[in-house]
Short mmCIF file of C-alpha atoms in Angstrom, two decimals:
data_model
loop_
_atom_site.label_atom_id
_atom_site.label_comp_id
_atom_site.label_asym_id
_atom_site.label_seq_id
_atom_site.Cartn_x
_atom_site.Cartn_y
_atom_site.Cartn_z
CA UNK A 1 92.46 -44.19 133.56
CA UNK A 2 95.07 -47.25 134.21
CA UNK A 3 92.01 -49.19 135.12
CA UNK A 4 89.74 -48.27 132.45
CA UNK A 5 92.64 -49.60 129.81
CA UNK A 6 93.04 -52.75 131.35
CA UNK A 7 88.87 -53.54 131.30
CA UNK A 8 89.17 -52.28 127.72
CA UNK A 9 91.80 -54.76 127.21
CA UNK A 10 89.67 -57.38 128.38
CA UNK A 11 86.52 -56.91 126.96
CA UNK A 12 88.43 -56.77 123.63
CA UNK A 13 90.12 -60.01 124.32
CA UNK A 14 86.72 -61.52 125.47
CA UNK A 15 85.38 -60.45 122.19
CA UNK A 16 87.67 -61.56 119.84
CA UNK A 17 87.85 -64.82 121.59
CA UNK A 18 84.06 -65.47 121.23
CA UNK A 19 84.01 -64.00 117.78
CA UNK A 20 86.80 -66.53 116.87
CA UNK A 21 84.43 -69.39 117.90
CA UNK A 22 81.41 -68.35 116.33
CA UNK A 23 83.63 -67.59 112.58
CA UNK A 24 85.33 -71.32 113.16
CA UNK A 25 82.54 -73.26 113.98
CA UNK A 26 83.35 -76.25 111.56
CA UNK A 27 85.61 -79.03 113.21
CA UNK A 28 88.78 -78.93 112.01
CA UNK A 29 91.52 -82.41 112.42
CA UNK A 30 94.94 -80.32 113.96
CA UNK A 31 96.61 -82.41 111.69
CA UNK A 32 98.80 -80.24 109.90
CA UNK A 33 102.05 -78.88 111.00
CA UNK A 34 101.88 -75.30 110.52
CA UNK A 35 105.86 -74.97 111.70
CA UNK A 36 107.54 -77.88 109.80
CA UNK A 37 110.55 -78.18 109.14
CA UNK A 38 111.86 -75.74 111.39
CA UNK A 39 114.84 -76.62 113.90
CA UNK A 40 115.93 -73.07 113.36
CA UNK A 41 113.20 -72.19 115.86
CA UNK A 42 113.70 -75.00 118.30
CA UNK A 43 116.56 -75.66 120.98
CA UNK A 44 119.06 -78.15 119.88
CA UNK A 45 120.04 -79.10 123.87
CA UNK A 46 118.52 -81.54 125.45
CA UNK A 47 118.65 -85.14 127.04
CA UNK A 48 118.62 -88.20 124.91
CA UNK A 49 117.26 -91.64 125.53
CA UNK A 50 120.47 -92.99 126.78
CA UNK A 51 120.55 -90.26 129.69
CA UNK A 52 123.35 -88.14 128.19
CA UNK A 53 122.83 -84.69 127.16
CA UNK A 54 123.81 -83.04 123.61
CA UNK A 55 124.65 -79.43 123.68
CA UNK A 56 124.93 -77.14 120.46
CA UNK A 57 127.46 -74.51 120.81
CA UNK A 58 126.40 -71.89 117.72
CA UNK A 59 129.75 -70.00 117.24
CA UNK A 60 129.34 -66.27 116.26
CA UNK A 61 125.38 -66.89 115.49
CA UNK A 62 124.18 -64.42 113.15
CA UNK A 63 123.20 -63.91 110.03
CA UNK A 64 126.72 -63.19 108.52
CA UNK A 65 128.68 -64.00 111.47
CA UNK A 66 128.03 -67.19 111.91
CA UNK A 67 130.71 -69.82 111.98
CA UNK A 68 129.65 -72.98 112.58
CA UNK A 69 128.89 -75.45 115.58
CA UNK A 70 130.11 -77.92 117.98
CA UNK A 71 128.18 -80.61 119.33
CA UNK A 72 129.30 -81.18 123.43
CA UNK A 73 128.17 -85.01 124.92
CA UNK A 74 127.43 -84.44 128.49
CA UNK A 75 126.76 -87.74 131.13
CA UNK A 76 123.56 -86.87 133.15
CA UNK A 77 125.18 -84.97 135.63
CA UNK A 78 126.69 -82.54 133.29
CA UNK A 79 130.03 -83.75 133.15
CA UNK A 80 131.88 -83.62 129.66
CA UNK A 81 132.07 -86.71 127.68
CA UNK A 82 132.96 -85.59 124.24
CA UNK A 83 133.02 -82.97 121.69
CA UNK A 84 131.97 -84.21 118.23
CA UNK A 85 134.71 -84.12 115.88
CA UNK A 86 134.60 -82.37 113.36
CA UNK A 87 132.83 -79.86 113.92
CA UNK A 88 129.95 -78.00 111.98
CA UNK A 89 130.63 -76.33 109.30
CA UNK A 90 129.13 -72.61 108.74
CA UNK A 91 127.68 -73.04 105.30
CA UNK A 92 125.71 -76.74 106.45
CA UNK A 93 124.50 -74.93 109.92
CA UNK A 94 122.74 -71.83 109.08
CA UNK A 95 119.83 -72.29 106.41
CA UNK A 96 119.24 -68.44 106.33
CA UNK A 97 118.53 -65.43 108.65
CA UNK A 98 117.68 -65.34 112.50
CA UNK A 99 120.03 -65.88 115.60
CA UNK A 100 120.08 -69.63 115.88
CA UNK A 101 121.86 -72.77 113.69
CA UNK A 102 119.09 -74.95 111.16
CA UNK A 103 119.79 -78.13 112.49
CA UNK A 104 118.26 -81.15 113.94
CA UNK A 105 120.20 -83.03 117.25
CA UNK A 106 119.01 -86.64 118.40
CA UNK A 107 120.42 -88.58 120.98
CA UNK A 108 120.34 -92.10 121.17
CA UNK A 109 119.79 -94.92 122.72
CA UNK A 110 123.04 -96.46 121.96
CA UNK A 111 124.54 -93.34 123.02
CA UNK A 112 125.15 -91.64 119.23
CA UNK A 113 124.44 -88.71 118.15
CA UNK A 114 122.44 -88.26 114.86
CA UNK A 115 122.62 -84.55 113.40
CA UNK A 116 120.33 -83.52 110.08
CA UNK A 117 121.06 -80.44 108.10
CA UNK A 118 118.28 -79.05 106.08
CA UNK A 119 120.19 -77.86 103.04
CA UNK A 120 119.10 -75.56 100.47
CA UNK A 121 118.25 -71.90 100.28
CA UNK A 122 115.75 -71.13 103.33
CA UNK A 123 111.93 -70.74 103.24
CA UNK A 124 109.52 -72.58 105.20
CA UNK A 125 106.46 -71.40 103.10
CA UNK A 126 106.65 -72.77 100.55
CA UNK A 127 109.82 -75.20 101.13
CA UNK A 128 112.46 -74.73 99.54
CA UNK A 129 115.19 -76.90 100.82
CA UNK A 130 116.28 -79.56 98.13
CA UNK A 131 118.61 -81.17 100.20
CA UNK A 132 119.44 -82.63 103.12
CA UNK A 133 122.81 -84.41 105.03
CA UNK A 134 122.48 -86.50 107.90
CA UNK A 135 125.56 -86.96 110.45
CA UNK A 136 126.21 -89.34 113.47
CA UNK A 137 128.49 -89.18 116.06
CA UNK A 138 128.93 -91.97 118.55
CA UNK A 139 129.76 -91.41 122.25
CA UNK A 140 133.35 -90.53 122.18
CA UNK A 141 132.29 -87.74 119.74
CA UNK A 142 134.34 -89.63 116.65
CA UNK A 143 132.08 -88.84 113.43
CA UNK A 144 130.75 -92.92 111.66
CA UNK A 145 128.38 -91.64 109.51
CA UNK A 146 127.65 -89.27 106.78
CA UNK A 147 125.33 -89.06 103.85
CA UNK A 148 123.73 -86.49 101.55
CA UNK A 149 120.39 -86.83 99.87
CA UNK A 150 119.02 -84.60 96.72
CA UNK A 151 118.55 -82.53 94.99
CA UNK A 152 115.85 -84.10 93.24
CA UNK A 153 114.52 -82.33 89.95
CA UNK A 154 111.19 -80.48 91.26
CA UNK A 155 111.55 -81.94 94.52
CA UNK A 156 111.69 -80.19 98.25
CA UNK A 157 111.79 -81.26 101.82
CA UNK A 158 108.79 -80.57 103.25
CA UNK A 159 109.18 -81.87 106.57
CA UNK A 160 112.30 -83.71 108.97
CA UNK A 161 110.35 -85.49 111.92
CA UNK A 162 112.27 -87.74 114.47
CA UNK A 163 110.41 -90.09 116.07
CA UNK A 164 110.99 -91.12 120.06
CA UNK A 165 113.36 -94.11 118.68
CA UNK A 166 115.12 -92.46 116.93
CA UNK A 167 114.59 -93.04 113.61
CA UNK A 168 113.44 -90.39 111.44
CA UNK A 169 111.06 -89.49 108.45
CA UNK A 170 111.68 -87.36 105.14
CA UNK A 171 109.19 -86.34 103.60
CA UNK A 172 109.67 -84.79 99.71
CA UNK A 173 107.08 -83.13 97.81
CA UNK A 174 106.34 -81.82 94.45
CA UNK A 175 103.87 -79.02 95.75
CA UNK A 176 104.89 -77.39 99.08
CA UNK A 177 101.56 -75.77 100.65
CA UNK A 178 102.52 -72.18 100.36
CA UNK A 179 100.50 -71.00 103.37
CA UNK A 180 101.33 -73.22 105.77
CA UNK A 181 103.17 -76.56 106.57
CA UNK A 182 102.05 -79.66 104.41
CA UNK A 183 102.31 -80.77 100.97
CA UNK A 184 99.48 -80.16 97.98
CA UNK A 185 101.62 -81.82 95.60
CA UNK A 186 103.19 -85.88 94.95
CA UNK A 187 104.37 -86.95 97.93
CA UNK A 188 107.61 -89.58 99.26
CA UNK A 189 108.45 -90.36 102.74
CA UNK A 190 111.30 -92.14 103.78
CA UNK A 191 112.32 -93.50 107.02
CA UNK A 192 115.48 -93.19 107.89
CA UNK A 193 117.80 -94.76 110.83
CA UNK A 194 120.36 -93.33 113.04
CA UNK A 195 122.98 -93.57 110.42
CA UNK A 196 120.75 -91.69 108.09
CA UNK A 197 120.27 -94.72 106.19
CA UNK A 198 117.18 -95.22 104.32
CA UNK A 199 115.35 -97.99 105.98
CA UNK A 200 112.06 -97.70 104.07
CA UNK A 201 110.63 -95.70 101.49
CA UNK A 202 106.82 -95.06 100.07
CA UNK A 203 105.88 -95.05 96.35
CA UNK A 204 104.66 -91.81 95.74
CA UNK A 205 100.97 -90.63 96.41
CA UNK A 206 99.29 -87.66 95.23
CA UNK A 207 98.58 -85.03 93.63
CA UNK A 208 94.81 -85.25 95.45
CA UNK A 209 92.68 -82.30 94.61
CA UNK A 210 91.44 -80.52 97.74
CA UNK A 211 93.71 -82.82 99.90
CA UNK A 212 96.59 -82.30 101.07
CA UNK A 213 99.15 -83.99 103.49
CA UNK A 214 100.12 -83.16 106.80
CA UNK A 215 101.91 -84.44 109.13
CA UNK A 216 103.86 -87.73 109.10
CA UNK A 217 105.15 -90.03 111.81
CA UNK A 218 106.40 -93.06 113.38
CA UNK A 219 104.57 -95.72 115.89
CA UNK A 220 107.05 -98.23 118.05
CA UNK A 221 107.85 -100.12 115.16
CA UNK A 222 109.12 -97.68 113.18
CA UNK A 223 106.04 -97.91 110.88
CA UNK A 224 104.94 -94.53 109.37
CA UNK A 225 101.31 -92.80 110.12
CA UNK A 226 100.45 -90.30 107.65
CA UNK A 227 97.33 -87.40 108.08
CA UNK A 228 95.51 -86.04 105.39
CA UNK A 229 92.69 -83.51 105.01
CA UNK A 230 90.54 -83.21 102.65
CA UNK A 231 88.71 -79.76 102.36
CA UNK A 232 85.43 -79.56 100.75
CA UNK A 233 82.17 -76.56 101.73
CA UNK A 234 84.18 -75.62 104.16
CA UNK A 235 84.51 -79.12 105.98
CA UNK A 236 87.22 -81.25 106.58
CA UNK A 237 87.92 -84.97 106.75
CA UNK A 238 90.47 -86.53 108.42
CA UNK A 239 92.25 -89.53 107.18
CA UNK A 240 94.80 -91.47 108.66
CA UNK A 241 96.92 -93.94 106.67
CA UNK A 242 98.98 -96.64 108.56
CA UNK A 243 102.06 -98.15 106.19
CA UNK A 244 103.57 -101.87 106.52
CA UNK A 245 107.76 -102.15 106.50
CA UNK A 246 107.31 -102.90 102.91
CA UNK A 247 106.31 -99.20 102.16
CA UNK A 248 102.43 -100.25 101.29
CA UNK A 249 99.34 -98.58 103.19
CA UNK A 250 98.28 -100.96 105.16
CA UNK A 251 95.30 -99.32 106.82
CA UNK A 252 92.99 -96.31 106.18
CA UNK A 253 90.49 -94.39 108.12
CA UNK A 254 88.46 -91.80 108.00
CA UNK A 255 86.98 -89.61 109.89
CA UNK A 256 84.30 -86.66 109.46
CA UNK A 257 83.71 -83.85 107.98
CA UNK A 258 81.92 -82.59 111.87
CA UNK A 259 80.67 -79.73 111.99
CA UNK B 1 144.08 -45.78 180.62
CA UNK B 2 141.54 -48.17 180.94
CA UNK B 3 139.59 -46.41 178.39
CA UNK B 4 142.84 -46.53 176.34
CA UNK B 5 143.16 -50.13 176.87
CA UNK B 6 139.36 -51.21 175.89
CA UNK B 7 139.72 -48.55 172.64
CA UNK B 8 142.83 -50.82 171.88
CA UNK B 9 141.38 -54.19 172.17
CA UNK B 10 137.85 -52.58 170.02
CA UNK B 11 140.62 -51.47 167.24
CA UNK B 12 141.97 -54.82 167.39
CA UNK B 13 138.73 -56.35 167.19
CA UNK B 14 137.53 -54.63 164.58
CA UNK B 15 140.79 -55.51 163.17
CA UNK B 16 140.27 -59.15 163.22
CA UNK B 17 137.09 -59.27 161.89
CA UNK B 18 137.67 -57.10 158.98
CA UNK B 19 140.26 -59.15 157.99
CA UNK B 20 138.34 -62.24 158.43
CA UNK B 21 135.85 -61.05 156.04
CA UNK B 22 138.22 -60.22 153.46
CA UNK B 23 140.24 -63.40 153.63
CA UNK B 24 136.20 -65.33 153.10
CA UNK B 25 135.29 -62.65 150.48
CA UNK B 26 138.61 -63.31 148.43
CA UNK B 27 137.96 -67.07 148.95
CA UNK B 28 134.65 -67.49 147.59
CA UNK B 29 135.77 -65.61 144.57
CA UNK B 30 138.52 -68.47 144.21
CA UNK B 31 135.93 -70.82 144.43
CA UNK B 32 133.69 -69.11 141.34
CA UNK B 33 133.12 -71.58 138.73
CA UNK B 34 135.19 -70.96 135.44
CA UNK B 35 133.05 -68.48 133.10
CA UNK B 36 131.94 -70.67 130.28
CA UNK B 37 133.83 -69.75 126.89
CA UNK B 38 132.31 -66.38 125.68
CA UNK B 39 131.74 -67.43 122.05
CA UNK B 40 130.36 -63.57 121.21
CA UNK B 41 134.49 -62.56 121.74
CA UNK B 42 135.99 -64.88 119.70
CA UNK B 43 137.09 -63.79 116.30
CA UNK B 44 134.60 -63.09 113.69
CA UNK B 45 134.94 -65.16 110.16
CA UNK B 46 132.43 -63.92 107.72
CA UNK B 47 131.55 -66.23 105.33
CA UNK B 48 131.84 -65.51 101.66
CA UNK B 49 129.91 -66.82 98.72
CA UNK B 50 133.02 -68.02 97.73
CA UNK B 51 133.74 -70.21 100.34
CA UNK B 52 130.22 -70.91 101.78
CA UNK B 53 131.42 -74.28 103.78
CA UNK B 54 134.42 -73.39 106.49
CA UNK B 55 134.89 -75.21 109.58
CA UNK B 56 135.24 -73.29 112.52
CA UNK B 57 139.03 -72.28 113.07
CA UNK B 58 140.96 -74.80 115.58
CA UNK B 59 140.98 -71.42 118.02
CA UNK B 60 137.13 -71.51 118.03
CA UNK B 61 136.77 -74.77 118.37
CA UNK B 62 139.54 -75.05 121.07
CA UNK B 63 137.63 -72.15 123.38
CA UNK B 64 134.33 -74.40 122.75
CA UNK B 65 136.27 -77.53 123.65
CA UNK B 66 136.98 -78.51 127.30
CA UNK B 67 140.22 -80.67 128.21
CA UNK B 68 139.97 -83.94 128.66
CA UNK B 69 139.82 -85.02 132.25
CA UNK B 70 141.91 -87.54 134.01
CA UNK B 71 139.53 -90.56 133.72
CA UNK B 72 140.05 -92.07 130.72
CA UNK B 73 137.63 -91.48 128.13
CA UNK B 74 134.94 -93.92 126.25
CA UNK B 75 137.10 -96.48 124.51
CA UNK B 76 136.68 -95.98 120.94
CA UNK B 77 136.71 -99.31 119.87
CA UNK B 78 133.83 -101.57 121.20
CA UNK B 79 134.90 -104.10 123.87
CA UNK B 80 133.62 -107.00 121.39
CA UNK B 81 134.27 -107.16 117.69
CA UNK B 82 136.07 -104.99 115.43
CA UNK B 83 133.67 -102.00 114.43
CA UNK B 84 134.26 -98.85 115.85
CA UNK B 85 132.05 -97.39 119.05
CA UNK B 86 128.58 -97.06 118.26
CA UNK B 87 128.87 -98.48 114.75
CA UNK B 88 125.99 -101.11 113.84
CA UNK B 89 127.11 -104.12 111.27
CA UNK B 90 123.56 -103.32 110.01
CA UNK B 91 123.74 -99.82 109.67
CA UNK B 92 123.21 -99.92 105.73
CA UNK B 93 120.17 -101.84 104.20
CA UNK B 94 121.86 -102.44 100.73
CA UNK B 95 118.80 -104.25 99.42
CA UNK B 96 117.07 -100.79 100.00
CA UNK B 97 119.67 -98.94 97.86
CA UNK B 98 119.32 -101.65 94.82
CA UNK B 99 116.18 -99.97 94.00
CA UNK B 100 116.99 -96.92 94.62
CA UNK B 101 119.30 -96.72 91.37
CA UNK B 102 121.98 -93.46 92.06
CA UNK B 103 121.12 -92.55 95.25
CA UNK B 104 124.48 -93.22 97.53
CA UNK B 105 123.99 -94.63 101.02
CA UNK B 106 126.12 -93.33 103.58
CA UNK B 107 129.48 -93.24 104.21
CA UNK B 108 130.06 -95.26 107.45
CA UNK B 109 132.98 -95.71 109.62
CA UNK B 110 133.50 -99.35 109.79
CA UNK B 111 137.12 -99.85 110.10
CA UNK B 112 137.83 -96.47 112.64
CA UNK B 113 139.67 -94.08 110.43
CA UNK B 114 138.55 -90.42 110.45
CA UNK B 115 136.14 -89.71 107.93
CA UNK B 116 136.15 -86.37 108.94
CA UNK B 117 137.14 -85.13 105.82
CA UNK B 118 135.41 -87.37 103.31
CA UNK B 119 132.33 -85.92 105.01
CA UNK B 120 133.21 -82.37 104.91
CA UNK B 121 133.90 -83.00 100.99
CA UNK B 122 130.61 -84.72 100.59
CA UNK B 123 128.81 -81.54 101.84
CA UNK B 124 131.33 -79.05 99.40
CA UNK B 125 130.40 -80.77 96.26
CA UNK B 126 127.93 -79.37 94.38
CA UNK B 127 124.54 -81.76 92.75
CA UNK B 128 122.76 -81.19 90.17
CA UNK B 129 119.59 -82.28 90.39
CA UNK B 130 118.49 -85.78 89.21
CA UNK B 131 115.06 -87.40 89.00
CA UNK B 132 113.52 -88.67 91.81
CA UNK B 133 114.55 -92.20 92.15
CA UNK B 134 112.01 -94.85 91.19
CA UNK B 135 109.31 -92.29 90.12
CA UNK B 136 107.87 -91.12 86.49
CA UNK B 137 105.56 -88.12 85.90
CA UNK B 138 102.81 -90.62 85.41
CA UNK B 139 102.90 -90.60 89.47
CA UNK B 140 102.38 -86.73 89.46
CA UNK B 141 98.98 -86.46 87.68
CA UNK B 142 96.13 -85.22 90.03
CA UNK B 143 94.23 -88.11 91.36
CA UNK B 144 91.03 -88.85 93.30
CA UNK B 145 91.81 -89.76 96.92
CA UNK B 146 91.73 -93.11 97.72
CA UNK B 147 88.93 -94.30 99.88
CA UNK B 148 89.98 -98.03 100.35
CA UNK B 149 93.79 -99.55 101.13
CA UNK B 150 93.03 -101.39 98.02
CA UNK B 151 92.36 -98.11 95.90
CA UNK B 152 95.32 -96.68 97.31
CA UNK B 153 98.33 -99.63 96.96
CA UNK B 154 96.03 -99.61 93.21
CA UNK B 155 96.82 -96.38 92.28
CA UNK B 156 100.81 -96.62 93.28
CA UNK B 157 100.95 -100.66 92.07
CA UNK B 158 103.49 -99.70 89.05
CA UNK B 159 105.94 -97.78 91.31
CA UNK B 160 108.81 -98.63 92.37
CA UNK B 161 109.33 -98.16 96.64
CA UNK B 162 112.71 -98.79 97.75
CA UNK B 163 111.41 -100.64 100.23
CA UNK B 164 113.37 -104.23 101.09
#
């Protein structure tokens, strides 16, 4: 009987795979970020590019409980370097239900610490966070920078990317995709350094019908790569948008629709 | 008594190597690594939607918080120059922020005072929401997409970017 269950299982599993093939034929770009946005999911520990480690402590996490957290600076053999000081503050950590803190940690090279609150009441589908604060600690855990951005009439984060240098984009939309992660509407990204200061920021681009942004990101040089699919029968394109420091598109290409 | 004697020195023995076990048993325990801070026991602050922004209580934070060791910790000050550790003289791009007209760059801790609490304030007050700097609802009309660079710096060639 235990044996019949498990070939059941199986053949069921066998089936739905194929039949997911066969409904999905068309090519699709995986361009879009269907979790965006989303530190809340994510662990905030975790070595940085100098070879320290950052640990979040989440004090009391919960949805009502929670009261705040402290950010630990560990050398690469776990010893303690620093706590950051101050510490988080409930009503900046926790953008809405679940067990963990909504924030983003990055170390640095220059051994800092750059934190990002999401701010805003919390939905991920469709965005809905208007704001956002950036902090940055440097090695001994003393606090040298803090900013806040928005709100922004009409205007939501769609999506908080760092990028391996540590810089990071922000990217505000007027038309959250309500399905999924991306932007339907206008669209702004900034780039934004360790100090959460904006370094560069894009006119805005959009609304496109049938198009809609997905992800954006950062080459080497800081430069931002944007992804957008267009839709249309049932096909996709792909097109990939490469930006000079000045904030102007300085390449395009496209690709498809394959199917 | 010879079978006395040997029953003796087997009690003895036994003795010894009980207490030999002990003594290691008791030791190792000694040598247990401290149990990290148990954050679920620490006292519970609920927060209210009066006072949605409360830094954890120094307790809290204290539990979370080892001591300082013996070797003296990162300087704070750089060896060179006057800025603080970690601060860059270039942190700010204030060309960026001239076209960026209301939109504050960041707070940053040039001359080593705690800014602690400027940046807790900063995250109490309450915005209202503004327009999107540089941008007019002109930019939010549903366009074609692009197909050339040139299309695309065409359609956004009246907007401001706050790009230096």
């Amino acid at each position: 009987m235990k044996s019949l269950l498990k070939k059941s299982f199986v053949a069921i599993g066998i089936v739905a795979f194929l039949g997911g093939q066969i409904a999905y034929s068309a090519v699709d770009p995986d361009a879009v970020p269907i979790v965006s946005n989303l530190p809340i999911l994510d662990s905030k520990t975790g070595t940085g590019p100098d070879g320290n480690i950052r640990v979040l402590w989440d004090i009391n996490p919960g949805t009502t409980t929670y009261t705040g957290s402290v950010l630990w600076i560990l050398d690469n053999l776990g010893n303690f370097l620093a706590a950051g000081n101050p510490s988080i503050p409930a009503g900046v950590g926790y953008g809405g239900g679940g067990a963990k803190s909504h924030i983003l940690v990055q170390g640095q090279a220059d051994g800092n610490t750059t934190l990002v609150f999401p701010l805003g009441p919390y939905s991920q589908s469709p965005s809905t966070t208007t704001e956002f604060a950036v902090w940055t600690y440097n090695s001994a855990g003393q606090l040298i920078a803090a900013v806040v951005y928005g709100p922004y009439n009409g205007w939501v984060v769609e999506d908080i990317r760092f990028s391996p240098t540590g810089d990071f984009t922000v990217v505000w939309t007027d038309g959250s995709a309500p399905a999924y992660g991306g932007s339907t509407g206008a669209v702004v990204a900034w780039t934004l350094n360790e100090f959460g200061s904006i370094a560069t920021g894009t006119p805005s681009f959009g609304p496109y019908g049938n198009t809609f942004l997905g992800k954006v990101d950062l080459d080497q040089n800081n430069l931002q790569h944007w992804y957008w699919t267009t839709t249309a029968s049932g096909l996709t394109t792909l097109t990939l948008w490469g930006f000079n420091g000045a904030g102007q598109i300085a390449s395009s290409n496209a690709f498809g629709p394959f199917n | 008594m010879r079978s006395f004697a040997i029953l003796a020195i087997g009690l003895v023995c036994c003795g010894l190597l009980v207490w030999g076990l002990v003594g290691r048993n008791s030791k190792a325990e000694r040598t247990q690594p401290e149990p990290t801070p148990s954050v679920a026991l620490l006292p519970v602050a609920t927060p209210t939607a009066d006072r949605p922004i409360e830094s954890p209580s120094p307790e809290v934070v204290a539990l979370v918080t080892p001591q300082a060791s013996a070797t003296p910790m990162i300087q704070q000050r750089q060896q060179t120059g006057t800025l603080p550790l970690g601060v860059s003289p270039n942190a700010v791009n204030p060309e960026v922020y001239k076209k960026l007209p209301g939109v504050q760059p960041p707070l940053i801790n040039y001359d080593g005072r705690d800014i602690g609490p400027e940046a807790l304030n900063m995250l109490k007050t309450r915005r209202e929401p503004v327009p999107m700097p540089g941008l007019s609802d002109e930019n939010r009309k549903e366009k074609p997409f692009p197909k050339t660079v040139q299309e695309a710096n065409g359609q956004v060639q009246a907007t401001a970017s706050p790009s230096p």
